[in-house]
mmCIF file with all atom_site columns, C-alpha atoms in Angstrom:
data_model
loop_
_atom_site.group_PDB
_atom_site.id
_atom_site.type_symbol
_atom_site.label_atom_id
_atom_site.label_alt_id
_atom_site.label_comp_id
_atom_site.label_asym_id
_atom_site.label_entity_id
_atom_site.label_seq_id
_atom_site.pdbx_PDB_ins_code
_atom_site.Cartn_x
_atom_site.Cartn_y
_atom_site.Cartn_z
_atom_site.occupancy
_atom_site.B_iso_or_equiv
_atom_site.pdbx_formal_charge
_atom_site.auth_seq_id
_atom_site.auth_comp_id
_atom_site.auth_asym_id
_atom_site.auth_atom_id
_atom_site.pdbx_PDB_model_num
ATOM 1   C CA . VAL A 1 1   ? 220.171 42.644 135.543 1.00 47.00 ? 178 VAL A CA 1
ATOM 2   C CA . THR A 1 2   ? 221.222 39.744 134.087 1.00 53.00 ? 179 THR A CA 1
ATOM 3   C CA . GLY A 1 3   ? 219.772 37.225 131.497 1.00 56.00 ? 180 GLY A CA 1
ATOM 4   C CA . ALA A 1 4   ? 216.866 34.542 132.325 1.00 60.00 ? 181 ALA A CA 1
ATOM 5   C CA . SER A 1 5   ? 220.073 32.262 131.810 1.00 66.00 ? 182 SER A CA 1
ATOM 6   C CA . ASP A 1 6   ? 221.927 33.238 134.410 1.00 73.00 ? 183 ASP A CA 1
ATOM 7   C CA . THR A 1 7   ? 219.071 33.351 136.912 1.00 83.00 ? 184 THR A CA 1
ATOM 8   C CA . LEU A 1 8   ? 219.155 31.296 139.808 1.00 86.00 ? 185 LEU A CA 1
ATOM 9   C CA . LEU A 1 9   ? 215.712 29.069 140.502 1.00 87.00 ? 186 LEU A CA 1
ATOM 10  C CA . PRO A 1 10  ? 214.884 27.505 144.260 1.00 89.00 ? 187 PRO A CA 1
ATOM 11  C CA . THR A 1 11  ? 215.795 23.809 144.300 1.00 92.00 ? 188 THR A CA 1
ATOM 12  C CA . SER A 1 12  ? 213.784 23.740 147.895 1.00 94.00 ? 189 SER A CA 1
ATOM 13  C CA . THR A 1 13  ? 212.234 25.394 150.078 1.00 95.00 ? 190 THR A CA 1
ATOM 14  C CA . TRP A 1 14  ? 210.765 24.854 153.767 1.00 94.00 ? 191 TRP A CA 1
ATOM 15  C CA . VAL A 1 15  ? 209.534 26.898 156.837 1.00 95.00 ? 192 VAL A CA 1
ATOM 16  C CA . CYS A 1 16  ? 210.131 26.851 160.189 1.00 94.00 ? 193 CYS A CA 1
ATOM 17  C CA . GLY A 1 17  ? 209.423 28.720 163.330 1.00 91.00 ? 194 GLY A CA 1
ATOM 18  C CA . THR A 1 18  ? 209.523 29.665 167.198 1.00 92.00 ? 195 THR A CA 1
ATOM 19  C CA . ASN A 1 19  ? 207.718 31.997 169.315 1.00 93.00 ? 196 ASN A CA 1
ATOM 20  C CA . LYS A 1 20  ? 210.245 34.499 168.306 1.00 92.00 ? 197 LYS A CA 1
ATOM 21  C CA . TYR A 1 21  ? 210.124 34.142 164.703 1.00 95.00 ? 198 TYR A CA 1
ATOM 22  C CA . VAL A 1 22  ? 208.944 32.798 161.573 1.00 96.00 ? 199 VAL A CA 1
ATOM 23  C CA . GLN A 1 23  ? 212.078 31.137 159.357 1.00 96.00 ? 200 GLN A CA 1
ATOM 24  C CA . TYR A 1 24  ? 211.662 30.935 155.394 1.00 97.00 ? 201 TYR A CA 1
ATOM 25  C CA . ASN A 1 25  ? 214.575 28.594 153.798 1.00 96.00 ? 202 ASN A CA 1
ATOM 26  C CA . THR A 1 26  ? 215.044 28.688 150.372 1.00 95.00 ? 203 THR A CA 1
ATOM 27  C CA . VAL A 1 27  ? 218.122 26.817 148.481 1.00 95.00 ? 204 VAL A CA 1
ATOM 28  C CA . PHE A 1 28  ? 219.775 27.992 145.099 1.00 92.00 ? 205 PHE A CA 1
ATOM 29  C CA . ASP A 1 29  ? 222.936 26.770 143.471 1.00 88.00 ? 206 ASP A CA 1
ATOM 30  C CA . MET A 1 30  ? 225.763 28.408 145.419 1.00 90.00 ? 207 MET A CA 1
ATOM 31  C CA . VAL A 1 31  ? 223.134 30.249 147.947 1.00 93.00 ? 208 VAL A CA 1
ATOM 32  C CA . THR A 1 32  ? 220.796 29.423 150.947 1.00 95.00 ? 209 THR A CA 1
ATOM 33  C CA . ARG A 1 33  ? 218.336 32.620 151.826 1.00 96.00 ? 210 ARG A CA 1
ATOM 34  C CA . THR A 1 34  ? 217.245 32.542 154.725 1.00 96.00 ? 211 THR A CA 1
ATOM 35  C CA . VAL A 1 35  ? 214.399 35.369 155.954 1.00 96.00 ? 212 VAL A CA 1
ATOM 36  C CA . ARG A 1 36  ? 213.530 35.374 159.554 1.00 96.00 ? 213 ARG A CA 1
ATOM 37  C CA . VAL A 1 37  ? 210.209 37.172 160.489 1.00 96.00 ? 214 VAL A CA 1
ATOM 38  C CA . TYR A 1 38  ? 210.403 38.287 163.929 1.00 94.00 ? 215 TYR A CA 1
ATOM 39  C CA . VAL A 1 39  ? 207.153 38.789 166.300 1.00 93.00 ? 216 VAL A CA 1
ATOM 40  C CA . ASP A 1 40  ? 207.826 42.596 166.526 1.00 90.00 ? 217 ASP A CA 1
ATOM 41  C CA . GLY A 1 41  ? 208.000 43.126 162.755 1.00 90.00 ? 218 GLY A CA 1
ATOM 42  C CA . THR A 1 42  ? 211.522 43.171 162.277 1.00 92.00 ? 219 THR A CA 1
ATOM 43  C CA . VAL A 1 43  ? 212.923 41.198 158.727 1.00 95.00 ? 220 VAL A CA 1
ATOM 44  C CA . GLU A 1 44  ? 216.235 39.267 158.968 1.00 96.00 ? 221 GLU A CA 1
ATOM 45  C CA . VAL A 1 45  ? 217.621 38.189 155.517 1.00 96.00 ? 222 VAL A CA 1
ATOM 46  C CA . THR A 1 46  ? 220.669 36.198 155.463 1.00 97.00 ? 223 THR A CA 1
ATOM 47  C CA . PHE A 1 47  ? 222.306 34.445 152.486 1.00 96.00 ? 224 PHE A CA 1
ATOM 48  C CA . ASP A 1 48  ? 225.001 31.646 152.798 1.00 96.00 ? 225 ASP A CA 1
ATOM 49  C CA . VAL A 1 49  ? 227.110 31.682 149.689 1.00 93.00 ? 226 VAL A CA 1
ATOM 50  C CA . ASP A 1 50  ? 229.604 29.661 148.300 1.00 91.00 ? 227 ASP A CA 1
ATOM 51  C CA . VAL A 1 51  ? 230.997 30.085 144.745 1.00 87.00 ? 228 VAL A CA 1
ATOM 52  C CA . ARG A 1 52  ? 233.850 27.809 144.746 1.00 82.00 ? 229 ARG A CA 1
ATOM 53  C CA . SER A 1 53  ? 231.679 25.646 141.895 1.00 81.00 ? 230 SER A CA 1
ATOM 54  C CA . ARG A 1 54  ? 232.393 28.674 139.345 1.00 77.00 ? 231 ARG A CA 1
ATOM 55  C CA . ASN A 1 55  ? 235.472 29.804 137.570 1.00 72.00 ? 232 ASN A CA 1
ATOM 56  C CA . ASN A 1 56  ? 234.227 32.975 136.310 1.00 75.00 ? 233 ASN A CA 1
ATOM 57  C CA . GLY A 1 57  ? 231.349 35.382 137.727 1.00 77.00 ? 234 GLY A CA 1
ATOM 58  C CA . GLU A 1 58  ? 229.806 37.404 139.913 1.00 82.00 ? 235 GLU A CA 1
ATOM 59  C CA . LEU A 1 59  ? 226.345 36.659 142.325 1.00 88.00 ? 236 LEU A CA 1
ATOM 60  C CA . TRP A 1 60  ? 224.123 39.536 143.640 1.00 90.00 ? 237 TRP A CA 1
ATOM 61  C CA . ALA A 1 61  ? 221.033 39.528 145.006 1.00 92.00 ? 238 ALA A CA 1
ATOM 62  C CA . THR A 1 62  ? 218.374 41.682 142.903 1.00 91.00 ? 239 THR A CA 1
ATOM 63  C CA . TYR A 1 63  ? 215.399 43.359 144.617 1.00 91.00 ? 240 TYR A CA 1
ATOM 64  C CA . THR A 1 64  ? 212.965 45.596 142.569 1.00 87.00 ? 241 THR A CA 1
ATOM 65  C CA . PRO A 1 65  ? 209.943 47.215 144.699 1.00 84.00 ? 242 PRO A CA 1
ATOM 66  C CA . ALA A 1 66  ? 207.086 48.141 143.112 1.00 82.00 ? 243 ALA A CA 1
ATOM 67  C CA . PHE A 1 67  ? 208.142 51.625 143.199 1.00 77.00 ? 244 PHE A CA 1
ATOM 68  C CA . ALA A 1 68  ? 211.377 51.380 141.309 1.00 65.00 ? 245 ALA A CA 1
ATOM 69  C CA . LYS A 1 69  ? 209.913 54.161 139.010 1.00 72.00 ? 246 LYS A CA 1
ATOM 70  C CA . GLY A 1 70  ? 212.122 57.476 140.091 1.00 76.00 ? 247 GLY A CA 1
ATOM 71  C CA . VAL A 1 71  ? 214.387 56.022 142.670 1.00 84.00 ? 248 VAL A CA 1
ATOM 72  C CA . ARG A 1 72  ? 217.279 57.342 144.407 1.00 87.00 ? 249 ARG A CA 1
ATOM 73  C CA . LEU A 1 73  ? 220.012 54.874 145.651 1.00 91.00 ? 250 LEU A CA 1
ATOM 74  C CA . CYS A 1 74  ? 221.623 56.061 149.150 1.00 91.00 ? 251 CYS A CA 1
ATOM 75  C CA . SER A 1 75  ? 224.397 54.504 150.804 1.00 92.00 ? 252 SER A CA 1
ATOM 76  C CA . ASP A 1 76  ? 227.064 55.071 153.447 1.00 90.00 ? 253 ASP A CA 1
ATOM 77  C CA . LEU A 1 77  ? 230.753 56.057 152.546 1.00 87.00 ? 254 LEU A CA 1
ATOM 78  C CA . HIS A 1 78  ? 232.188 54.682 156.206 1.00 83.00 ? 255 HIS A CA 1
ATOM 79  C CA . GLY A 1 79  ? 228.992 54.253 158.249 1.00 79.00 ? 256 GLY A CA 1
ATOM 80  C CA . LEU A 1 80  ? 229.005 57.882 159.337 1.00 82.00 ? 257 LEU A CA 1
ATOM 81  C CA . THR A 1 81  ? 228.443 60.199 156.388 1.00 87.00 ? 258 THR A CA 1
ATOM 82  C CA . TRP A 1 82  ? 225.904 59.306 153.224 1.00 89.00 ? 259 TRP A CA 1
ATOM 83  C CA . GLU A 1 83  ? 226.140 59.667 149.839 1.00 90.00 ? 260 GLU A CA 1
ATOM 84  C CA . CYS A 1 84  ? 223.154 59.105 147.047 1.00 90.00 ? 261 CYS A CA 1
ATOM 85  C CA . HIS A 1 85  ? 223.051 58.055 143.553 1.00 88.00 ? 262 HIS A CA 1
ATOM 86  C CA . ASP A 1 86  ? 221.318 58.557 140.532 1.00 86.00 ? 263 ASP A CA 1
ATOM 87  C CA . GLU A 1 87  ? 221.478 55.969 137.546 1.00 85.00 ? 264 GLU A CA 1
ATOM 88  C CA . PRO A 1 88  ? 223.351 56.784 134.835 1.00 80.00 ? 265 PRO A CA 1
ATOM 89  C CA . ALA A 1 89  ? 221.440 56.083 132.049 1.00 80.00 ? 266 ALA A CA 1
ATOM 90  C CA . THR A 1 90  ? 223.868 55.389 129.577 1.00 84.00 ? 267 THR A CA 1
ATOM 91  C CA . ALA A 1 91  ? 227.167 53.895 131.910 1.00 82.00 ? 268 ALA A CA 1
ATOM 92  C CA . PRO A 1 92  ? 227.780 50.438 131.465 1.00 82.00 ? 269 PRO A CA 1
ATOM 93  C CA . ILE A 1 93  ? 227.120 47.990 134.665 1.00 79.00 ? 270 ILE A CA 1
ATOM 94  C CA . GLN A 1 94  ? 230.229 48.310 136.264 1.00 78.00 ? 271 GLN A CA 1
ATOM 95  C CA . ALA A 1 95  ? 229.697 52.126 136.961 1.00 83.00 ? 272 ALA A CA 1
ATOM 96  C CA . LYS A 1 96  ? 226.409 51.600 138.814 1.00 87.00 ? 273 LYS A CA 1
ATOM 97  C CA . PHE A 1 97  ? 227.936 50.060 141.712 1.00 89.00 ? 274 PHE A CA 1
ATOM 98  C CA . TRP A 1 98  ? 229.191 51.498 144.818 1.00 91.00 ? 275 TRP A CA 1
ATOM 99  C CA . PRO A 1 99  ? 230.474 50.561 148.103 1.00 91.00 ? 276 PRO A CA 1
ATOM 100 C CA . MET A 1 100 ? 228.427 49.503 151.016 1.00 93.00 ? 277 MET A CA 1
ATOM 101 C CA . PRO A 1 101 ? 230.299 49.631 154.517 1.00 94.00 ? 278 PRO A CA 1
ATOM 102 C CA . THR A 1 102 ? 227.105 49.072 156.723 1.00 94.00 ? 279 THR A CA 1
ATOM 103 C CA . MET A 1 103 ? 223.684 50.147 154.919 1.00 95.00 ? 280 MET A CA 1
ATOM 104 C CA . ALA A 1 104 ? 222.027 51.366 151.852 1.00 94.00 ? 281 ALA A CA 1
ATOM 105 C CA . TRP A 1 105 ? 218.364 52.212 150.760 1.00 93.00 ? 282 TRP A CA 1
ATOM 106 C CA . LEU A 1 106 ? 216.393 52.711 147.688 1.00 91.00 ? 283 LEU A CA 1
ATOM 107 C CA . ALA A 1 107 ? 214.331 55.731 147.911 1.00 86.00 ? 284 ALA A CA 1
ATOM 108 C CA . GLU A 1 108 ? 211.326 56.688 145.706 1.00 83.00 ? 285 GLU A CA 1
ATOM 109 C CA . ILE A 1 109 ? 211.670 60.787 144.383 1.00 75.00 ? 286 ILE A CA 1
ATOM 110 C CA . GLY A 1 110 ? 209.080 62.746 146.633 1.00 68.00 ? 287 GLY A CA 1
ATOM 111 C CA . ASP A 1 111 ? 207.575 61.494 149.824 1.00 65.00 ? 288 ASP A CA 1
ATOM 112 C CA . GLY A 1 112 ? 207.198 57.890 148.351 1.00 76.00 ? 289 GLY A CA 1
ATOM 113 C CA . GLN A 1 113 ? 208.538 54.868 150.002 1.00 85.00 ? 290 GLN A CA 1
ATOM 114 C CA . ARG A 1 114 ? 212.301 53.575 151.127 1.00 88.00 ? 291 ARG A CA 1
ATOM 115 C CA . LEU A 1 115 ? 213.576 49.969 150.796 1.00 91.00 ? 292 LEU A CA 1
ATOM 116 C CA . THR A 1 116 ? 216.646 49.526 153.282 1.00 93.00 ? 293 THR A CA 1
ATOM 117 C CA . PHE A 1 117 ? 219.214 46.665 153.636 1.00 95.00 ? 294 PHE A CA 1
ATOM 118 C CA . ALA A 1 118 ? 221.356 47.601 157.063 1.00 95.00 ? 295 ALA A CA 1
ATOM 119 C CA . GLY A 1 119 ? 224.352 45.062 156.721 1.00 94.00 ? 296 GLY A CA 1
ATOM 120 C CA . ALA A 1 120 ? 226.436 42.919 158.985 1.00 94.00 ? 297 ALA A CA 1
ATOM 121 C CA . GLN A 1 121 ? 229.396 43.303 156.995 1.00 94.00 ? 298 GLN A CA 1
ATOM 122 C CA . PRO A 1 122 ? 230.724 45.330 153.830 1.00 93.00 ? 299 PRO A CA 1
ATOM 123 C CA . THR A 1 123 ? 229.608 44.987 150.807 1.00 93.00 ? 300 THR A CA 1
ATOM 124 C CA . GLY A 1 124 ? 228.680 46.556 147.184 1.00 92.00 ? 301 GLY A CA 1
ATOM 125 C CA . VAL A 1 125 ? 225.375 47.813 146.406 1.00 94.00 ? 302 VAL A CA 1
ATOM 126 C CA . GLY A 1 126 ? 224.090 48.706 142.658 1.00 92.00 ? 303 GLY A CA 1
ATOM 127 C CA . LEU A 1 127 ? 221.058 50.819 141.167 1.00 91.00 ? 304 LEU A CA 1
ATOM 128 C CA . VAL A 1 128 ? 220.306 49.136 138.181 1.00 88.00 ? 305 VAL A CA 1
ATOM 129 C CA . ASP A 1 129 ? 217.216 49.338 135.780 1.00 86.00 ? 306 ASP A CA 1
ATOM 130 C CA . GLY A 1 130 ? 215.430 51.230 139.380 1.00 85.00 ? 307 GLY A CA 1
ATOM 131 C CA . ALA A 1 131 ? 216.283 47.937 141.507 1.00 89.00 ? 308 ALA A CA 1
ATOM 132 C CA . MET A 1 132 ? 218.545 47.670 144.301 1.00 92.00 ? 309 MET A CA 1
ATOM 133 C CA . VAL A 1 133 ? 221.260 45.181 143.661 1.00 93.00 ? 310 VAL A CA 1
ATOM 134 C CA . LEU A 1 134 ? 223.061 43.591 146.366 1.00 94.00 ? 311 LEU A CA 1
ATOM 135 C CA . MET A 1 135 ? 227.224 42.318 145.946 1.00 92.00 ? 312 MET A CA 1
ATOM 136 C CA . LEU A 1 136 ? 227.225 38.726 147.694 1.00 92.00 ? 313 LEU A CA 1
ATOM 137 C CA . ASP A 1 137 ? 230.545 37.110 145.996 1.00 89.00 ? 314 ASP A CA 1
ATOM 138 C CA . ARG A 1 138 ? 232.827 36.845 142.789 1.00 82.00 ? 315 ARG A CA 1
ATOM 139 C CA . CYS A 1 139 ? 235.199 34.531 141.626 1.00 79.00 ? 316 CYS A CA 1
ATOM 140 C CA . GLY A 1 140 ? 237.424 34.554 138.286 1.00 74.00 ? 317 GLY A CA 1
ATOM 141 C CA . THR A 1 141 ? 240.457 32.919 136.861 1.00 71.00 ? 318 THR A CA 1
ATOM 142 C CA . VAL A 1 142 ? 241.674 35.581 134.599 1.00 70.00 ? 319 VAL A CA 1
ATOM 143 C CA . SER A 1 143 ? 241.788 39.391 135.527 1.00 67.00 ? 320 SER A CA 1
ATOM 144 C CA . ASP A 1 144 ? 238.779 41.377 135.045 1.00 63.00 ? 321 ASP A CA 1
ATOM 145 C CA . GLN A 1 145 ? 240.823 44.449 133.730 1.00 67.00 ? 322 GLN A CA 1
ATOM 146 C CA . ARG A 1 146 ? 239.740 46.666 135.970 1.00 65.00 ? 323 ARG A CA 1
ATOM 147 C CA . GLY A 1 147 ? 242.749 47.135 138.061 1.00 64.00 ? 324 GLY A CA 1
ATOM 148 C CA . LEU A 1 148 ? 242.960 44.346 140.136 1.00 65.00 ? 325 LEU A CA 1
ATOM 149 C CA . GLU A 1 149 ? 245.512 42.674 137.585 1.00 66.00 ? 326 GLU A CA 1
ATOM 150 C CA . GLN A 1 150 ? 244.741 38.951 138.484 1.00 68.00 ? 327 GLN A CA 1
ATOM 151 C CA . GLY A 1 151 ? 242.212 36.684 139.259 1.00 68.00 ? 328 GLY A CA 1
ATOM 152 C CA . ILE A 1 152 ? 240.262 35.983 142.241 1.00 71.00 ? 329 ILE A CA 1
ATOM 153 C CA . ASP A 1 153 ? 240.328 32.056 143.026 1.00 71.00 ? 330 ASP A CA 1
ATOM 154 C CA . ASP A 1 154 ? 240.663 32.069 146.736 1.00 76.00 ? 331 ASP A CA 1
ATOM 155 C CA . ALA A 1 155 ? 236.820 32.265 147.145 1.00 78.00 ? 332 ALA A CA 1
ATOM 156 C CA . ARG A 1 156 ? 235.609 30.723 150.695 1.00 87.00 ? 333 ARG A CA 1
ATOM 157 C CA . PRO A 1 157 ? 232.173 29.997 151.619 1.00 92.00 ? 334 PRO A CA 1
ATOM 158 C CA . VAL A 1 158 ? 230.727 33.469 153.446 1.00 93.00 ? 335 VAL A CA 1
ATOM 159 C CA . THR A 1 159 ? 227.680 34.365 155.521 1.00 95.00 ? 336 THR A CA 1
ATOM 160 C CA . LEU A 1 160 ? 225.924 37.798 154.813 1.00 95.00 ? 337 LEU A CA 1
ATOM 161 C CA . ARG A 1 161 ? 223.362 39.482 157.143 1.00 96.00 ? 338 ARG A CA 1
ATOM 162 C CA . TYR A 1 162 ? 221.240 42.237 156.822 1.00 96.00 ? 339 TYR A CA 1
ATOM 163 C CA . ALA A 1 163 ? 218.184 43.678 158.670 1.00 96.00 ? 340 ALA A CA 1
ATOM 164 C CA . VAL A 1 164 ? 215.417 45.296 155.816 1.00 95.00 ? 341 VAL A CA 1
ATOM 165 C CA . LEU A 1 165 ? 213.141 47.800 155.936 1.00 93.00 ? 342 LEU A CA 1
ATOM 166 C CA . LEU A 1 166 ? 210.083 49.091 154.329 1.00 89.00 ? 343 LEU A CA 1
ATOM 167 C CA . GLU A 1 167 ? 209.285 52.561 155.240 1.00 86.00 ? 344 GLU A CA 1
ATOM 168 C CA . ASP A 1 168 ? 207.075 55.351 154.076 1.00 82.00 ? 345 ASP A CA 1
ATOM 169 C CA . ASN A 1 169 ? 209.149 58.705 154.311 1.00 68.00 ? 346 ASN A CA 1
ATOM 170 C CA . GLY A 1 170 ? 206.104 61.020 153.919 1.00 62.00 ? 347 GLY A CA 1
ATOM 171 C CA . ARG A 1 171 ? 205.107 59.291 156.754 1.00 62.00 ? 348 ARG A CA 1
ATOM 172 C CA . ILE A 1 172 ? 208.137 59.319 159.217 1.00 57.00 ? 349 ILE A CA 1
ATOM 173 C CA . GLY A 1 173 ? 208.762 63.084 157.808 1.00 55.00 ? 350 GLY A CA 1
ATOM 174 C CA . MET A 1 174 ? 212.642 62.289 156.448 1.00 60.00 ? 351 MET A CA 1
ATOM 175 C CA . ALA A 1 175 ? 214.676 63.389 153.963 1.00 67.00 ? 352 ALA A CA 1
ATOM 176 C CA . GLN A 1 176 ? 215.652 60.951 151.173 1.00 71.00 ? 353 GLN A CA 1
ATOM 177 C CA . ASP A 1 177 ? 219.225 61.462 151.766 1.00 79.00 ? 354 ASP A CA 1
ATOM 178 C CA . ILE A 1 178 ? 219.772 60.505 155.394 1.00 84.00 ? 355 ILE A CA 1
ATOM 179 C CA . PRO A 1 179 ? 219.115 56.815 157.073 1.00 87.00 ? 356 PRO A CA 1
ATOM 180 C CA . THR A 1 180 ? 216.141 57.242 159.110 1.00 87.00 ? 357 THR A CA 1
ATOM 181 C CA . PRO A 1 181 ? 216.523 56.242 163.311 1.00 89.00 ? 358 PRO A CA 1
ATOM 182 C CA . THR A 1 182 ? 214.923 53.143 162.900 1.00 90.00 ? 359 THR A CA 1
ATOM 183 C CA . SER A 1 183 ? 217.296 51.791 160.098 1.00 91.00 ? 360 SER A CA 1
ATOM 184 C CA . ILE A 1 184 ? 220.274 53.012 162.240 1.00 91.00 ? 361 ILE A CA 1
ATOM 185 C CA . ASP A 1 185 ? 218.758 50.959 164.977 1.00 93.00 ? 362 ASP A CA 1
ATOM 186 C CA . LYS A 1 186 ? 218.576 47.843 162.872 1.00 93.00 ? 363 LYS A CA 1
ATOM 187 C CA . ARG A 1 187 ? 222.164 48.627 161.487 1.00 93.00 ? 364 ARG A CA 1
ATOM 188 C CA . ALA A 1 188 ? 223.246 48.724 165.111 1.00 93.00 ? 365 ALA A CA 1
ATOM 189 C CA . TRP A 1 189 ? 221.507 45.348 165.728 1.00 92.00 ? 366 TRP A CA 1
ATOM 190 C CA . MET A 1 190 ? 223.324 43.738 162.503 1.00 93.00 ? 367 MET A CA 1
ATOM 191 C CA . LEU A 1 191 ? 226.756 45.026 163.693 1.00 92.00 ? 368 LEU A CA 1
ATOM 192 C CA . ASN A 1 192 ? 226.375 44.248 167.325 1.00 91.00 ? 369 ASN A CA 1
ATOM 193 C CA . PRO A 1 193 ? 224.131 40.964 167.621 1.00 83.00 ? 370 PRO A CA 1
ATOM 194 C CA . GLU A 1 194 ? 223.435 40.027 170.903 1.00 82.00 ? 371 GLU A CA 1
ATOM 195 C CA . ILE A 1 195 ? 225.231 37.034 172.137 1.00 82.00 ? 372 ILE A CA 1
ATOM 196 C CA . GLU A 1 196 ? 223.723 34.811 174.427 1.00 82.00 ? 373 GLU A CA 1
ATOM 197 C CA . LEU A 1 197 ? 225.666 33.336 177.605 1.00 86.00 ? 374 LEU A CA 1
ATOM 198 C CA . ARG A 1 198 ? 224.095 30.264 179.180 1.00 84.00 ? 375 ARG A CA 1
ATOM 199 C CA . VAL A 1 199 ? 225.638 29.715 182.367 1.00 81.00 ? 376 VAL A CA 1
#
């Protein structure tokens, strides 16, 4: 997706845990990624992003599963209907991104596996070289000449949360173009988090 010179390398990592989860933290320039693995197997990934130190650019996270050959990317349109995409081989990278209001999954063609990200916020998702690309943030001092007609220079620190699933299509007996019941449950957990009130 991007050259090696543009790839962020970790500057520090640490691990901590509670009786509910183990947490893995990785700090990069502009991003802190937190991965929580709960005792029930649920995986939650959080990105704390601050792109204010840059003038122009886009920041994304790329996930290339082992089954990255022969995949389709499916995403929701507005949380109620779904649309699947094949990677256009000759299109520019900008044509390989779609809206992701709440969820997207990368499905191996046939009865293979699927990688699902259910988000707590809307963002963009792409399919580039068989990899799922999550748009994290962007900034720019000038127009990108793609319709906005102005720069994006009001960036603020943001937090993006996702529940991540790796499922076997053959085992769960699901068609590729619809979400699994488990992914719908995880999306509900992301969109409607529990709030504990202590009295």
